[in-house]
Amino acid sequence: MHGVFRISVSPHPSGVNEPLSQSGMPKVSVCIPTYNRARYLTYAVNSVLAQTYTDFELIVCDDASTDNTPEVVAQWDDPRIRYIRHPQNIRRSPNMRSGYEAATGDYFIKFDDDDALCREFLEKTVAVLETRPDIDFVCTNHWIIDANSRRDERTTQENAARWGKDKIPEGKIADLTLQTFHHQSLQIGSTLFRLEALRAVDFMRTFPPEADGCEDFDLLVRLALAGKQGYYIPEYLMEYRIHGGQQTRPEQNLRFLNAKVICLDSYRFDDAELEQLRRQKLAGTQEALGLRYIETGDATRGRALLKQAIAVGGGSKKARLGLGLSYLPSSVRKLAFQLFRRVRSPDYSERVRQQTAS
């Protein structure tokens, strides 16, 4: 059960309006799932209301936030905003699905409550879907912003290079399975979909609770396997925020890695090379998860995962070191992981978090 509230009517502040589609429904449904992120939600919502393309509805799905999210949403007086508040927490994936099920547009985008769209995102992505009936979704590049909404150009470029976004040419994506499964170069939050394409693959398939957190990766892979077609715009038309409230601690990272293992274990590819790649990726994720378990005190479970990873791919030096540490007293293991984190260089995401905190 959830409540759906439509914010009261007022003219769009920009005074610019696109005609409604012939059905009388909005052309685009924008969904922002939220949970206890009132601090960032205003920025996210305002980025949608500031779009140069205005034929949209904005669905804010609130997973029973305990902060002042309802008061934040109440500040807007715009008929395009719909507020869905769940009376109790239903978890990330079902919350996202509630926005999808409420959508009435031809096109759909979901992005997180701490991120934002650049002003021309909808205008440029809708233009592709309107003129290219062979395309099922359009993805763009994105900025990295910090907790204070400042764009970080250096980190943005590093992120684009890290995921191969800087190597994808504009146009129809040539090898979608490779991009989504192997390179993981596309991001849900910077992607506009045809709603019918999402329905064809079951937008948020039912996961067990322990797999909650891997929905975005899974959706893109399933779209590729279903033969859907993607288009890439290399412009930076979305803002992805890096901040201290994300999965930075080992305990938080456990949930995501568990979900990733479940997803990877659920796929089977007919192509031999792709199936071997899946097995290697699964082993690498098991290795990372095993190390996190050992670091957080569950040496038995961590050791079993590392042994599985080593059996598939031989295991990295880190995996073999972690396996050895798993037999030592917990105090020694904890000290070893602390020393490792001190001596290694922080990656670009950690650097942004540290800069914001300093």
Phi, psi and omega in degrees: 000139174209162178257141176244123182237133175260128179293144186296163191280139168202157178299149175296131188300333182281342183076001181256126181225136173271149176294144176294154177297164186301333180286350185084355178266158177295150179288323186237137170252121177253127182243129174239099173288140183219151174203111176052042177234039180305329181301323184257344188298323179302316180297318181296311182295316180299330179293331177282315181296339180269005182298143176288337174259125192242004179276075183216163164244148179242118182253115177259117182255113185256115184274059178059048178302144179258002176266203184266032179305314179302321179292323178296314181295326183294347182289339183267140178239078187219126184293346182277351182266129174241132184245117177252115179243120178277135182292339176218158184292126182246006179084164189301307185295311177298328178296316177298319182295328180297324176290320178298317181291335179274349186293141179239357183279170174282330182240155188217138171222140174238127172223159188286158186289352177252007179251187182200159174259140172286158192304326185260011183303304184295318181304314186279326179282321177299321180302322179292312182294330180287331184254350182235085181296345179278351183261133182262335177203156182234127181243147178236169171283172182212154175281155166258127176240158181263188184299337181261016176067024176268132177286135179249101185294318180299312181293325177300315179292320178297319180295316179299319179289321182300321183256008176074016179294331182284353181255355181271122179284158177293140178126193179298131184285124190293306183239087188293323180296318179295318182292320184279317186273313185274300184281335183051044187275347182258152183232134181301316186296343178247031185230130174256127185249151163287131181299325181295330178290322178292322178294326182295332182247008181063085188324298179240088181299157184288120177253152167295154183308326182288347178262003180294116181133352182245020188295319185296311178302314184297317181299313182296321178296316181293326175297317179296315181294334179276001178084014178289158185245134180246157179232140183243131172249115185286356178292152178273096188243013179213158178239122178254123185267134171249125182205173187291345181277359180273188187282081182255332181272152180306321181296321179289323183291337181301317184297315181296315181295321175300315180297320181295319178299316180297317179298309183298326181285343182274345182271151169217127183252138177290325179291124185298318181294319180292323178293322176295321177298320177298316180296320179293318179294321177298316179298319179295322179288322175298323178297312180297320180292319179300317178297322179294320178297317179297319180295324184267005170112350180263076185294324183297311180294319180297320180297319180297319180293319179295322178295321177296317181295317180295324180296329181275309189244007181088336176081142177276172175300323180296319180295318180291325176294317178298322178298318177295319180296331184296341180268354181271162178302151184301325180295323179290318178300315181299317180295319181297317179293324178297318179295319179299316182292333179284323186272335183281153179283136179292145176282178188295328180291319177295325180297319179296319179297318180294320180295321180292322183287332185282000000 
